[in-house]
Amino acid sequence: MISTTVQGILAGFVPEEHILIQEPLSRHTTFQVGGEADCVILIETEEELSALNRYLNQIGLPYFVLGNGSNLLVSDQGFHGIVLKTKGNFEKISTNGNKITAQAGALLSQIAKEACEQGLTGMEFAAGIPGTAGGAVIMNAGAYGGEMAQVVEQVRLIGQSGEVFTMTNAALEFGYRKSAIKNLPFIVTEVTFALQKGEPEQIRAKMNELAAARREKQPLQYPSAGSTFKRPEGYFAGKLIMDAGFRGYSLGGAQVSEKHCGFIINKGNATAQDISDLIQEVSEGVYEKFRVRLEPEVIRIGSF
């Protein structure tokens, strides 16, 4: 629980209506599961985020920053601390020449749409990724042969003391589903993408082609966190899972998708524990059969 004293101090940083006490995190994640956070604070400006980051570090209160909640599994017991969720002004996108600057809360789909409208190519792969710019940089999100490492020029961040600084692409040390800031106490506030000039019609055609492929191959009608596991070197996670006999396998309300075995979906009444247990069971089953260890791409928050 957040004390009334701390609540009062928080109200000095953001409008009181942006402070949500005992807020169900199932409302803020694409899995649509998870218990309550002690407090969710809706953040609209870098100044708010910087001040809150400095204060929360000073008092030692646990917190994490949430974008679209698309790569997250929150425990049924919730999160005992504060969730900082970007919204409003933190979703702005602007274009200058061949560069697009997006606030951390901007959806990748909207950034890709802006790039297409401006005749800029390079973001087509990201149009169907259900995440935000901030989270995408941290995880080096990618699909269909593209990834953030190919298009990010620089990132604006906030440090533990509230200081604002930038990191270039080289300093970010991108790797497969990781970056240098993944395990550092920095918060992404803005991302600048360097793209190439292209023909809007060709860009749109490519985006439509990839969207059709997603509809055909992915279980988009069910809540999920996208690809559940990282791709093991030399293999495809979905094929390993299918060949291990897990296609359509259910545990409680969670299921290995029949359409794409790389996805674990919420069939409608799953708990976070159902999903976590199924991830574990699939991982162990694949290892037992093929001696290949599947590493979850989904980040767990809270106690499981």
PDB file of C-alpha atoms in Angstrom:
ATOM      1  CA  MET A   1       0.000   0.000   0.000  1.00  0.00           C
ATOM      2  CA  ILE A   2       1.073   3.583  -0.682  1.00  0.00           C
ATOM      3  CA  SER A   3       0.778   5.797   2.399  1.00  0.00           C
ATOM      4  CA  THR A   4      -1.428   8.871   2.303  1.00  0.00           C
ATOM      5  CA  THR A   5       1.701  10.959   2.893  1.00  0.00           C
ATOM      6  CA  VAL A   6       3.385   9.589  -0.220  1.00  0.00           C
ATOM      7  CA  GLN A   7       0.132   9.930  -2.173  1.00  0.00           C
ATOM      8  CA  GLY A   8       0.042  13.595  -1.232  1.00  0.00           C
ATOM      9  CA  ILE A   9       3.618  14.106  -2.400  1.00  0.00           C
ATOM     10  CA  LEU A  10       2.918  12.284  -5.678  1.00  0.00           C
ATOM     11  CA  ALA A  11      -0.005  14.650  -6.288  1.00  0.00           C
ATOM     12  CA  GLY A  12       2.551  17.453  -6.341  1.00  0.00           C
ATOM     13  CA  PHE A  13       4.196  15.929  -9.400  1.00  0.00           C
ATOM     14  CA  VAL A  14       1.153  15.043 -11.535  1.00  0.00           C
ATOM     15  CA  PRO A  15      -2.574  15.891 -11.583  1.00  0.00           C
ATOM     16  CA  GLU A  16      -4.397  13.971  -8.864  1.00  0.00           C
ATOM     17  CA  GLU A  17      -6.694  12.298 -11.414  1.00  0.00           C
ATOM     18  CA  HIS A  18      -3.605  10.684 -12.951  1.00  0.00           C
ATOM     19  CA  ILE A  19      -2.892   8.763  -9.750  1.00  0.00           C
ATOM     20  CA  LEU A  20      -4.741   5.429  -9.750  1.00  0.00           C
ATOM     21  CA  ILE A  21      -4.684   3.557  -6.446  1.00  0.00           C
ATOM     22  CA  GLN A  22      -5.016  -0.270  -6.384  1.00  0.00           C
ATOM     23  CA  GLU A  23      -5.253  -0.331 -10.174  1.00  0.00           C
ATOM     24  CA  PRO A  24      -5.693  -3.751 -11.899  1.00  0.00           C
ATOM     25  CA  LEU A  25      -2.769  -4.259 -14.261  1.00  0.00           C
ATOM     26  CA  SER A  26      -4.920  -6.571 -16.381  1.00  0.00           C
ATOM     27  CA  ARG A  27      -6.238  -3.294 -17.849  1.00  0.00           C
ATOM     28  CA  HIS A  28      -2.747  -2.312 -18.971  1.00  0.00           C
ATOM     29  CA  THR A  29      -1.201  -5.475 -20.485  1.00  0.00           C
ATOM     30  CA  THR A  30      -1.901  -7.261 -23.756  1.00  0.00           C
ATOM     31  CA  PHE A  31      -2.195 -10.616 -21.942  1.00  0.00           C
ATOM     32  CA  GLN A  32      -5.106  -8.993 -20.029  1.00  0.00           C
ATOM     33  CA  VAL A  33      -4.055 -10.703 -16.789  1.00  0.00           C
ATOM     34  CA  GLY A  34      -2.363  -9.564 -13.588  1.00  0.00           C
ATOM     35  CA  GLY A  35      -3.288  -8.324 -10.147  1.00  0.00           C
ATOM     36  CA  GLU A  36      -3.351  -4.794  -8.797  1.00  0.00           C
ATOM     37  CA  ALA A  37      -0.500  -2.328  -8.561  1.00  0.00           C
ATOM     38  CA  ASP A  38      -0.391  -0.307  -5.369  1.00  0.00           C
ATOM     39  CA  CYS A  39      -0.447   2.727  -7.631  1.00  0.00           C
ATOM     40  CA  VAL A  40      -0.391   3.522 -11.353  1.00  0.00           C
ATOM     41  CA  ILE A  41       0.666   7.046 -12.291  1.00  0.00           C
ATOM     42  CA  LEU A  42      -0.168   8.330 -15.766  1.00  0.00           C
ATOM     43  CA  ILE A  43       2.803  10.320 -17.090  1.00  0.00           C
ATOM     44  CA  GLU A  44       2.463  12.908 -19.847  1.00  0.00           C
ATOM     45  CA  THR A  45       5.763  14.827 -19.838  1.00  0.00           C
ATOM     46  CA  GLU A  46       9.483  14.203 -19.506  1.00  0.00           C
ATOM     47  CA  GLU A  47       9.546  16.697 -16.631  1.00  0.00           C
ATOM     48  CA  GLU A  48       6.997  14.646 -14.665  1.00  0.00           C
ATOM     49  CA  LEU A  49       8.902  11.438 -15.324  1.00  0.00           C
ATOM     50  CA  SER A  50      12.257  12.960 -14.349  1.00  0.00           C
ATOM     51  CA  ALA A  51      10.933  14.377 -11.071  1.00  0.00           C
ATOM     52  CA  LEU A  52       9.120  11.164 -10.126  1.00  0.00           C
ATOM     53  CA  ASN A  53      12.116   9.021 -11.026  1.00  0.00           C
ATOM     54  CA  ARG A  54      14.355  11.124  -8.764  1.00  0.00           C
ATOM     55  CA  TYR A  55      11.845  11.059  -5.878  1.00  0.00           C
ATOM     56  CA  LEU A  56      11.098   7.333  -6.049  1.00  0.00           C
ATOM     57  CA  ASN A  57      14.807   6.524  -6.082  1.00  0.00           C
ATOM     58  CA  GLN A  58      15.337   8.797  -3.074  1.00  0.00           C
ATOM     59  CA  ILE A  59      12.697   7.048  -0.967  1.00  0.00           C
ATOM     60  CA  GLY A  60      13.524   3.564  -2.277  1.00  0.00           C
ATOM     61  CA  LEU A  61      10.006   2.729  -3.455  1.00  0.00           C
ATOM     62  CA  PRO A  62       9.862  -0.059  -6.093  1.00  0.00           C
ATOM     63  CA  TYR A  63       8.602   1.071  -9.495  1.00  0.00           C
ATOM     64  CA  PHE A  64       8.713   0.275 -13.181  1.00  0.00           C
ATOM     65  CA  VAL A  65       7.811   2.111 -16.382  1.00  0.00           C
ATOM     66  CA  LEU A  66       5.015   0.688 -18.533  1.00  0.00           C
ATOM     67  CA  GLY A  67       4.274   1.399 -22.168  1.00  0.00           C
ATOM     68  CA  ASN A  68       1.740  -0.752 -24.007  1.00  0.00           C
ATOM     69  CA  GLY A  69       2.296  -3.757 -21.700  1.00  0.00           C
ATOM     70  CA  SER A  70       2.851  -5.954 -24.754  1.00  0.00           C
ATOM     71  CA  ASN A  71       5.819  -8.001 -23.553  1.00  0.00           C
ATOM     72  CA  LEU A  72       4.828  -8.312 -19.921  1.00  0.00           C
ATOM     73  CA  LEU A  73       3.352 -10.924 -17.590  1.00  0.00           C
ATOM     74  CA  VAL A  74       2.257  -9.484 -14.251  1.00  0.00           C
ATOM     75  CA  SER A  75       1.662 -11.807 -11.304  1.00  0.00           C
ATOM     76  CA  ASP A  76      -1.890 -12.464 -10.065  1.00  0.00           C
ATOM     77  CA  GLN A  77      -0.661 -10.957  -6.780  1.00  0.00           C
ATOM     78  CA  GLY A  78       0.046  -7.727  -8.611  1.00  0.00           C
ATOM     79  CA  PHE A  79       2.942  -5.358  -8.047  1.00  0.00           C
ATOM     80  CA  HIS A  80       3.722  -3.852  -4.658  1.00  0.00           C
ATOM     81  CA  GLY A  81       5.010  -0.505  -5.775  1.00  0.00           C
ATOM     82  CA  ILE A  82       4.358   2.151  -8.373  1.00  0.00           C
ATOM     83  CA  VAL A  83       3.841   1.781 -12.123  1.00  0.00           C
ATOM     84  CA  LEU A  84       4.664   4.807 -14.278  1.00  0.00           C
ATOM     85  CA  LYS A  85       2.566   4.579 -17.449  1.00  0.00           C
ATOM     86  CA  THR A  86       3.232   6.879 -20.382  1.00  0.00           C
ATOM     87  CA  LYS A  87       0.288   8.562 -22.111  1.00  0.00           C
ATOM     88  CA  GLY A  88      -0.819  11.742 -23.876  1.00  0.00           C
ATOM     89  CA  ASN A  89       2.142  13.960 -24.786  1.00  0.00           C
ATOM     90  CA  PHE A  90       4.427  10.965 -24.345  1.00  0.00           C
ATOM     91  CA  GLU A  91       2.945   9.533 -27.540  1.00  0.00           C
ATOM     92  CA  LYS A  92       3.905  12.379 -29.909  1.00  0.00           C
ATOM     93  CA  ILE A  93       5.619  11.738 -33.246  1.00  0.00           C
ATOM     94  CA  SER A  94       7.349  14.318 -35.479  1.00  0.00           C
ATOM     95  CA  THR A  95       9.294  14.201 -38.740  1.00  0.00           C
ATOM     96  CA  ASN A  96      12.256  16.269 -39.915  1.00  0.00           C
ATOM     97  CA  GLY A  97      13.710  15.268 -43.260  1.00  0.00           C
ATOM     98  CA  ASN A  98      14.518  11.561 -43.152  1.00  0.00           C
ATOM     99  CA  LYS A  99      14.338  11.409 -39.352  1.00  0.00           C
ATOM    100  CA  ILE A 100      11.375  10.612 -37.132  1.00  0.00           C
ATOM    101  CA  THR A 101      11.413  11.517 -33.455  1.00  0.00           C
ATOM    102  CA  ALA A 102       8.946   9.619 -31.288  1.00  0.00           C
ATOM    103  CA  GLN A 103       8.202   9.957 -27.608  1.00  0.00           C
ATOM    104  CA  ALA A 104       8.676   6.749 -25.620  1.00  0.00           C
ATOM    105  CA  GLY A 105       4.945   6.014 -25.406  1.00  0.00           C
ATOM    106  CA  ALA A 106       4.318   6.227 -29.155  1.00  0.00           C
ATOM    107  CA  LEU A 107       3.113   2.949 -30.657  1.00  0.00           C
ATOM    108  CA  LEU A 108       5.347   1.375 -33.288  1.00  0.00           C
ATOM    109  CA  SER A 109       2.310   1.000 -35.541  1.00  0.00           C
ATOM    110  CA  GLN A 110       1.786   4.779 -35.472  1.00  0.00           C
ATOM    111  CA  ILE A 111       5.474   5.475 -36.104  1.00  0.00           C
ATOM    112  CA  ALA A 112       5.408   3.128 -39.107  1.00  0.00           C
ATOM    113  CA  LYS A 113       2.255   4.849 -40.363  1.00  0.00           C
ATOM    114  CA  GLU A 114       3.914   8.273 -40.061  1.00  0.00           C
ATOM    115  CA  ALA A 115       6.975   6.994 -41.921  1.00  0.00           C
ATOM    116  CA  CYS A 116       4.792   5.706 -44.741  1.00  0.00           C
ATOM    117  CA  GLU A 117       2.888   8.992 -45.019  1.00  0.00           C
ATOM    118  CA  GLN A 118       6.188  10.890 -45.169  1.00  0.00           C
ATOM    119  CA  GLY A 119       7.652   8.558 -47.801  1.00  0.00           C
ATOM    120  CA  LEU A 120      10.273   7.102 -45.472  1.00  0.00           C
ATOM    121  CA  THR A 121      11.231   3.439 -45.637  1.00  0.00           C
ATOM    122  CA  GLY A 122      12.789   1.216 -42.972  1.00  0.00           C
ATOM    123  CA  MET A 123       9.993   0.964 -40.395  1.00  0.00           C
ATOM    124  CA  GLU A 124       7.723  -1.399 -42.329  1.00  0.00           C
ATOM    125  CA  PHE A 125       8.737  -4.396 -40.206  1.00  0.00           C
ATOM    126  CA  ALA A 126       7.536  -2.643 -37.049  1.00  0.00           C
ATOM    127  CA  ALA A 127       4.007  -1.843 -38.193  1.00  0.00           C
ATOM    128  CA  GLY A 128       2.520  -4.943 -36.583  1.00  0.00           C
ATOM    129  CA  ILE A 129       4.611  -5.067 -33.391  1.00  0.00           C
ATOM    130  CA  PRO A 130       2.218  -4.164 -30.527  1.00  0.00           C
ATOM    131  CA  GLY A 131       4.745  -2.169 -28.511  1.00  0.00           C
ATOM    132  CA  THR A 132       5.955   1.367 -27.888  1.00  0.00           C
ATOM    133  CA  ALA A 133       9.141   3.095 -28.982  1.00  0.00           C
ATOM    134  CA  GLY A 134      10.625   2.994 -25.489  1.00  0.00           C
ATOM    135  CA  GLY A 135      10.116  -0.686 -24.885  1.00  0.00           C
ATOM    136  CA  ALA A 136      11.144  -1.549 -28.446  1.00  0.00           C
ATOM    137  CA  VAL A 137      14.559   0.087 -28.017  1.00  0.00           C
ATOM    138  CA  ILE A 138      15.225  -1.633 -24.695  1.00  0.00           C
ATOM    139  CA  MET A 139      14.386  -5.056 -26.173  1.00  0.00           C
ATOM    140  CA  ASN A 140      15.674  -4.357 -29.708  1.00  0.00           C
ATOM    141  CA  ALA A 141      12.272  -5.439 -30.970  1.00  0.00           C
ATOM    142  CA  GLY A 142      12.137  -6.945 -34.430  1.00  0.00           C
ATOM    143  CA  ALA A 143      10.134  -8.919 -36.959  1.00  0.00           C
ATOM    144  CA  TYR A 144      10.390 -10.142 -40.543  1.00  0.00           C
ATOM    145  CA  GLY A 145      14.117  -9.480 -40.789  1.00  0.00           C
ATOM    146  CA  GLY A 146      14.030  -5.982 -39.331  1.00  0.00           C
ATOM    147  CA  GLU A 147      14.944  -4.723 -35.861  1.00  0.00           C
ATOM    148  CA  MET A 148      15.427  -1.491 -33.944  1.00  0.00           C
ATOM    149  CA  ALA A 149      19.207  -1.709 -34.303  1.00  0.00           C
ATOM    150  CA  GLN A 150      18.808  -0.985 -38.033  1.00  0.00           C
ATOM    151  CA  VAL A 151      16.811   2.228 -37.671  1.00  0.00           C
ATOM    152  CA  VAL A 152      17.521   3.864 -34.282  1.00  0.00           C
ATOM    153  CA  GLU A 153      19.895   6.835 -34.477  1.00  0.00           C
ATOM    154  CA  GLN A 154      19.828   7.933 -30.850  1.00  0.00           C
ATOM    155  CA  VAL A 155      17.820   7.656 -27.651  1.00  0.00           C
ATOM    156  CA  ARG A 156      17.045  10.232 -24.982  1.00  0.00           C
ATOM    157  CA  LEU A 157      17.029   8.873 -21.422  1.00  0.00           C
ATOM    158  CA  ILE A 158      16.569   9.773 -17.771  1.00  0.00           C
ATOM    159  CA  GLY A 159      19.023   8.566 -15.124  1.00  0.00           C
ATOM    160  CA  GLN A 160      18.391   7.694 -11.479  1.00  0.00           C
ATOM    161  CA  SER A 161      18.968  11.261 -10.304  1.00  0.00           C
ATOM    162  CA  GLY A 162      16.572  12.668 -12.892  1.00  0.00           C
ATOM    163  CA  GLU A 163      19.337  13.771 -15.273  1.00  0.00           C
ATOM    164  CA  VAL A 164      18.550  13.716 -19.003  1.00  0.00           C
ATOM    165  CA  PHE A 165      21.117  12.474 -21.532  1.00  0.00           C
ATOM    166  CA  THR A 166      21.364  10.768 -24.925  1.00  0.00           C
ATOM    167  CA  MET A 167      22.952   7.557 -26.233  1.00  0.00           C
ATOM    168  CA  THR A 168      23.824   6.876 -29.866  1.00  0.00           C
ATOM    169  CA  ASN A 169      23.138   3.657 -31.742  1.00  0.00           C
ATOM    170  CA  ALA A 170      26.704   2.426 -31.218  1.00  0.00           C
ATOM    171  CA  ALA A 171      26.554   3.063 -27.454  1.00  0.00           C
ATOM    172  CA  LEU A 172      23.296   1.098 -27.207  1.00  0.00           C
ATOM    173  CA  GLU A 173      25.162  -2.120 -28.089  1.00  0.00           C
ATOM    174  CA  PHE A 174      22.139  -3.775 -29.668  1.00  0.00           C
ATOM    175  CA  GLY A 175      21.972  -7.572 -29.686  1.00  0.00           C
ATOM    176  CA  TYR A 176      19.251 -10.159 -30.192  1.00  0.00           C
ATOM    177  CA  ARG A 177      16.308  -8.899 -28.117  1.00  0.00           C
ATOM    178  CA  LYS A 178      18.558  -6.783 -25.920  1.00  0.00           C
ATOM    179  CA  SER A 179      20.408  -3.500 -25.652  1.00  0.00           C
ATOM    180  CA  ALA A 180      22.912  -1.953 -23.279  1.00  0.00           C
ATOM    181  CA  ILE A 181      20.110  -0.259 -21.344  1.00  0.00           C
ATOM    182  CA  LYS A 182      18.064  -3.412 -20.743  1.00  0.00           C
ATOM    183  CA  ASN A 183      19.620  -4.014 -17.328  1.00  0.00           C
ATOM    184  CA  LEU A 184      20.522  -0.419 -16.467  1.00  0.00           C
ATOM    185  CA  PRO A 185      18.444   1.987 -14.325  1.00  0.00           C
ATOM    186  CA  PHE A 186      17.685   4.310 -17.239  1.00  0.00           C
ATOM    187  CA  ILE A 187      14.283   5.332 -18.613  1.00  0.00           C
ATOM    188  CA  VAL A 188      13.778   5.959 -22.332  1.00  0.00           C
ATOM    189  CA  THR A 189      11.873   9.172 -23.048  1.00  0.00           C
ATOM    190  CA  GLU A 190      12.448   9.727 -26.778  1.00  0.00           C
ATOM    191  CA  VAL A 191      13.755   7.821 -29.794  1.00  0.00           C
ATOM    192  CA  THR A 192      15.093   9.260 -33.056  1.00  0.00           C
ATOM    193  CA  PHE A 193      14.883   7.000 -36.112  1.00  0.00           C
ATOM    194  CA  ALA A 194      17.037   7.569 -39.213  1.00  0.00           C
ATOM    195  CA  LEU A 195      15.212   6.257 -42.290  1.00  0.00           C
ATOM    196  CA  GLN A 196      15.582   6.351 -46.072  1.00  0.00           C
ATOM    197  CA  LYS A 197      13.506   8.070 -48.725  1.00  0.00           C
ATOM    198  CA  GLY A 198      11.099   5.759 -50.487  1.00  0.00           C
ATOM    199  CA  GLU A 199       7.848   5.628 -52.440  1.00  0.00           C
ATOM    200  CA  PRO A 200       4.747   5.767 -50.211  1.00  0.00           C
ATOM    201  CA  GLU A 201       2.880   3.308 -52.446  1.00  0.00           C
ATOM    202  CA  GLN A 202       5.672   0.719 -52.214  1.00  0.00           C
ATOM    203  CA  ILE A 203       6.033   1.257 -48.462  1.00  0.00           C
ATOM    204  CA  ARG A 204       2.292   0.837 -47.948  1.00  0.00           C
ATOM    205  CA  ALA A 205       2.265  -2.290 -50.125  1.00  0.00           C
ATOM    206  CA  LYS A 206       5.035  -3.823 -48.005  1.00  0.00           C
ATOM    207  CA  MET A 207       3.187  -2.982 -44.783  1.00  0.00           C
ATOM    208  CA  ASN A 208      -0.008  -4.523 -46.171  1.00  0.00           C
ATOM    209  CA  GLU A 209       1.924  -7.638 -47.193  1.00  0.00           C
ATOM    210  CA  LEU A 210       3.369  -8.075 -43.695  1.00  0.00           C
ATOM    211  CA  ALA A 211      -0.014  -7.369 -42.093  1.00  0.00           C
ATOM    212  CA  ALA A 212      -1.612 -10.094 -44.211  1.00  0.00           C
ATOM    213  CA  ALA A 213       1.151 -12.521 -43.175  1.00  0.00           C
ATOM    214  CA  ARG A 214       0.490 -11.742 -39.507  1.00  0.00           C
ATOM    215  CA  ARG A 215      -3.258 -12.280 -39.871  1.00  0.00           C
ATOM    216  CA  GLU A 216      -2.643 -15.596 -41.604  1.00  0.00           C
ATOM    217  CA  LYS A 217      -0.016 -16.969 -39.222  1.00  0.00           C
ATOM    218  CA  GLN A 218      -0.592 -15.354 -35.828  1.00  0.00           C
ATOM    219  CA  PRO A 219      -3.487 -15.718 -33.325  1.00  0.00           C
ATOM    220  CA  LEU A 220      -4.297 -12.015 -33.300  1.00  0.00           C
ATOM    221  CA  GLN A 221      -7.853 -12.601 -32.055  1.00  0.00           C
ATOM    222  CA  TYR A 222      -6.616 -13.680 -28.610  1.00  0.00           C
ATOM    223  CA  PRO A 223      -4.784 -11.748 -25.892  1.00  0.00           C
ATOM    224  CA  SER A 224      -1.084 -12.597 -25.896  1.00  0.00           C
ATOM    225  CA  ALA A 225       2.335 -11.013 -25.523  1.00  0.00           C
ATOM    226  CA  GLY A 226       3.403 -11.806 -29.073  1.00  0.00           C
ATOM    227  CA  SER A 227       6.204 -14.331 -29.460  1.00  0.00           C
ATOM    228  CA  THR A 228       6.564 -15.990 -26.062  1.00  0.00           C
ATOM    229  CA  PHE A 229      10.107 -17.307 -26.496  1.00  0.00           C
ATOM    230  CA  LYS A 230      13.312 -15.978 -27.994  1.00  0.00           C
ATOM    231  CA  ARG A 231      14.561 -17.748 -31.090  1.00  0.00           C
ATOM    232  CA  PRO A 232      17.202 -20.298 -30.063  1.00  0.00           C
ATOM    233  CA  GLU A 233      20.280 -20.209 -32.266  1.00  0.00           C
ATOM    234  CA  GLY A 234      19.838 -22.530 -35.219  1.00  0.00           C
ATOM    235  CA  TYR A 235      16.165 -23.274 -34.495  1.00  0.00           C
ATOM    236  CA  PHE A 236      12.664 -21.803 -34.586  1.00  0.00           C
ATOM    237  CA  ALA A 237      10.907 -21.824 -31.214  1.00  0.00           C
ATOM    238  CA  GLY A 238       7.456 -22.422 -32.705  1.00  0.00           C
ATOM    239  CA  LYS A 239       8.589 -25.508 -34.652  1.00  0.00           C
ATOM    240  CA  LEU A 240      10.362 -26.986 -31.628  1.00  0.00           C
ATOM    241  CA  ILE A 241       7.222 -26.504 -29.554  1.00  0.00           C
ATOM    242  CA  MET A 242       5.019 -28.064 -32.235  1.00  0.00           C
ATOM    243  CA  ASP A 243       7.388 -31.012 -32.746  1.00  0.00           C
ATOM    244  CA  ALA A 244       7.447 -31.579 -28.978  1.00  0.00           C
ATOM    245  CA  GLY A 245       3.679 -32.148 -29.117  1.00  0.00           C
ATOM    246  CA  PHE A 246       2.474 -28.934 -27.506  1.00  0.00           C
ATOM    247  CA  ARG A 247       0.311 -27.539 -30.319  1.00  0.00           C
ATOM    248  CA  GLY A 248      -3.041 -26.576 -28.772  1.00  0.00           C
ATOM    249  CA  TYR A 249      -1.912 -27.749 -25.321  1.00  0.00           C
ATOM    250  CA  SER A 250      -3.789 -25.980 -22.516  1.00  0.00           C
ATOM    251  CA  LEU A 251      -3.188 -25.311 -18.856  1.00  0.00           C
ATOM    252  CA  GLY A 252      -6.114 -23.593 -17.147  1.00  0.00           C
ATOM    253  CA  GLY A 253      -7.115 -20.720 -19.412  1.00  0.00           C
ATOM    254  CA  ALA A 254      -3.731 -20.529 -21.144  1.00  0.00           C
ATOM    255  CA  GLN A 255      -3.029 -22.337 -24.399  1.00  0.00           C
ATOM    256  CA  VAL A 256      -0.231 -22.902 -26.885  1.00  0.00           C
ATOM    257  CA  SER A 257      -1.770 -21.439 -30.025  1.00  0.00           C
ATOM    258  CA  GLU A 258      -2.877 -23.955 -32.632  1.00  0.00           C
ATOM    259  CA  LYS A 259      -2.231 -21.328 -35.287  1.00  0.00           C
ATOM    260  CA  HIS A 260       1.340 -20.488 -34.232  1.00  0.00           C
ATOM    261  CA  CYS A 261       3.023 -22.560 -31.518  1.00  0.00           C
ATOM    262  CA  GLY A 262       5.402 -19.723 -30.697  1.00  0.00           C
ATOM    263  CA  PHE A 263       2.474 -17.879 -29.094  1.00  0.00           C
ATOM    264  CA  ILE A 264       0.910 -18.646 -25.725  1.00  0.00           C
ATOM    265  CA  ILE A 265      -2.549 -17.098 -25.625  1.00  0.00           C
ATOM    266  CA  ASN A 266      -5.183 -16.212 -23.071  1.00  0.00           C
ATOM    267  CA  LYS A 267      -8.273 -18.145 -24.131  1.00  0.00           C
ATOM    268  CA  GLY A 268     -10.430 -15.796 -22.077  1.00  0.00           C
ATOM    269  CA  ASN A 269     -10.121 -16.811 -18.433  1.00  0.00           C
ATOM    270  CA  ALA A 270      -6.398 -17.434 -17.962  1.00  0.00           C
ATOM    271  CA  THR A 271      -4.574 -16.354 -14.845  1.00  0.00           C
ATOM    272  CA  ALA A 272      -1.004 -15.093 -14.904  1.00  0.00           C
ATOM    273  CA  GLN A 273      -0.030 -18.267 -13.069  1.00  0.00           C
ATOM    274  CA  ASP A 274      -1.635 -20.396 -15.814  1.00  0.00           C
ATOM    275  CA  ILE A 275       0.488 -18.613 -18.394  1.00  0.00           C
ATOM    276  CA  SER A 276       3.669 -18.768 -16.327  1.00  0.00           C
ATOM    277  CA  ASP A 277       3.213 -22.474 -15.595  1.00  0.00           C
ATOM    278  CA  LEU A 278       2.552 -23.207 -19.274  1.00  0.00           C
ATOM    279  CA  ILE A 279       5.701 -21.309 -20.286  1.00  0.00           C
ATOM    280  CA  GLN A 280       7.674 -23.420 -17.831  1.00  0.00           C
ATOM    281  CA  GLU A 281       6.087 -26.699 -18.936  1.00  0.00           C
ATOM    282  CA  VAL A 282       6.690 -26.002 -22.620  1.00  0.00           C
ATOM    283  CA  SER A 283      10.285 -24.987 -21.963  1.00  0.00           C
ATOM    284  CA  GLU A 284      10.966 -28.157 -19.976  1.00  0.00           C
ATOM    285  CA  GLY A 285       9.212 -30.362 -22.539  1.00  0.00           C
ATOM    286  CA  VAL A 286      11.227 -28.955 -25.438  1.00  0.00           C
ATOM    287  CA  TYR A 287      14.472 -29.348 -23.510  1.00  0.00           C
ATOM    288  CA  GLU A 288      13.646 -32.924 -22.579  1.00  0.00           C
ATOM    289  CA  LYS A 289      12.936 -33.862 -26.199  1.00  0.00           C
ATOM    290  CA  PHE A 290      15.519 -31.813 -28.099  1.00  0.00           C
ATOM    291  CA  ARG A 291      18.027 -30.615 -25.476  1.00  0.00           C
ATOM    292  CA  VAL A 292      17.368 -27.047 -26.602  1.00  0.00           C
ATOM    293  CA  ARG A 293      16.633 -24.493 -23.881  1.00  0.00           C
ATOM    294  CA  LEU A 294      13.871 -22.016 -24.743  1.00  0.00           C
ATOM    295  CA  GLU A 295      14.328 -18.644 -23.078  1.00  0.00           C
ATOM    296  CA  PRO A 296      11.151 -16.600 -22.500  1.00  0.00           C
ATOM    297  CA  GLU A 297      10.966 -13.280 -24.291  1.00  0.00           C
ATOM    298  CA  VAL A 298       8.147 -12.228 -21.965  1.00  0.00           C
ATOM    299  CA  ILE A 299       9.211 -10.302 -18.858  1.00  0.00           C
ATOM    300  CA  ARG A 300       7.667 -11.415 -15.551  1.00  0.00           C
ATOM    301  CA  ILE A 301       6.757  -8.869 -12.903  1.00  0.00           C
ATOM    302  CA  GLY A 302       5.841  -9.864  -9.324  1.00  0.00           C
ATOM    303  CA  SER A 303       5.773 -13.220  -7.544  1.00  0.00           C
ATOM    304  CA  PHE A 304       5.109 -16.503  -9.363  1.00  0.00           C
TER     305      PHE A 304
END
